XYZ file of C-alpha atoms in Angstrom:
71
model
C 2.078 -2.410 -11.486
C -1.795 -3.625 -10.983
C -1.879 -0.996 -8.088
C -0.788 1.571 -10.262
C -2.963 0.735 -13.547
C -6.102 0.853 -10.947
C -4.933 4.082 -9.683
C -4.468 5.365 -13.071
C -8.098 4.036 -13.880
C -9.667 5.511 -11.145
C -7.961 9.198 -10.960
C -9.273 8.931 -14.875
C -13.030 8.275 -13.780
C -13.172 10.712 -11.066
C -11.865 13.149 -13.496
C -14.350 12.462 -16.415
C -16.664 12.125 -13.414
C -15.937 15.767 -12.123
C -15.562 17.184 -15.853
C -18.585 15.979 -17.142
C -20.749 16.233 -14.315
C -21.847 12.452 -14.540
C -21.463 9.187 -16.513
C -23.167 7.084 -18.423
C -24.165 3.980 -16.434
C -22.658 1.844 -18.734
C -19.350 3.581 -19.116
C -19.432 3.663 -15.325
C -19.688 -0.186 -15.039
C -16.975 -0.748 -17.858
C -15.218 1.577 -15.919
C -15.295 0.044 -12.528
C -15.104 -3.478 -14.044
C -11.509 -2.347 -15.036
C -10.387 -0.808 -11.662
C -11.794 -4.219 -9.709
C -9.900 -6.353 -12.312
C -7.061 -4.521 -11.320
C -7.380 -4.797 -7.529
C -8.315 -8.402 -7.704
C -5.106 -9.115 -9.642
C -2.811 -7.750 -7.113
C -4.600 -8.925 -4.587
C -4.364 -12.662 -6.034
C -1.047 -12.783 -6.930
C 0.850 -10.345 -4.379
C 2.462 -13.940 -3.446
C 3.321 -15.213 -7.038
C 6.948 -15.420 -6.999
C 7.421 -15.790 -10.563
C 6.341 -14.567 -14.165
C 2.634 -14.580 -14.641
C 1.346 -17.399 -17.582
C -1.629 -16.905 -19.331
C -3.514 -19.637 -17.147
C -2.390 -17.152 -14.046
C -4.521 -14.331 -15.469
C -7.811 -15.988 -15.522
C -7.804 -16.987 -11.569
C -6.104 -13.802 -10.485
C -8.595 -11.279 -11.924
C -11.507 -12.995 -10.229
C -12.809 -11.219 -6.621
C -10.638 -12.886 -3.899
C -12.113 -15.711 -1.609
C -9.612 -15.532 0.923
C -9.938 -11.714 1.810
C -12.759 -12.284 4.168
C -10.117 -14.108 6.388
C -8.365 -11.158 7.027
C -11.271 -9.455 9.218
């Protein structure tokens, strides 16, 4: 669902992007913000093998440290 919501986000950007010509920066960072709190959350909790708890958000929306590892 996370990788769909950030696909969502960002096919909605590049649209508004195209339509209008350009964005405001500040829309652009709200924007993005949304999209990377949407990677990061799939990203840090594609192992979670059960319902998500509130405390569970917090931790998984913030950028990976173990992605590096995968280079």
């Amino acid at each position: 669902m996370q990788m769909q919501d950030a696909q969502e986000s960002l096919s909605d950007l590049i649209q508004n992007m195209f339509e209008a010509g350009k964005i405001d920066d500040t829309e652009f960072q709200i924007r993005i913000t949304h999209i990377y709190h949407h990677l990061n959350t799939a990203w840090n909790s594609r192992n979670r093998d059960r319902e998500p708890i509130d405390d569970d958000f917090e931790i998984e929306e913030k950028f990976p440290k173990d992605i590096d590892r995968l280079k």
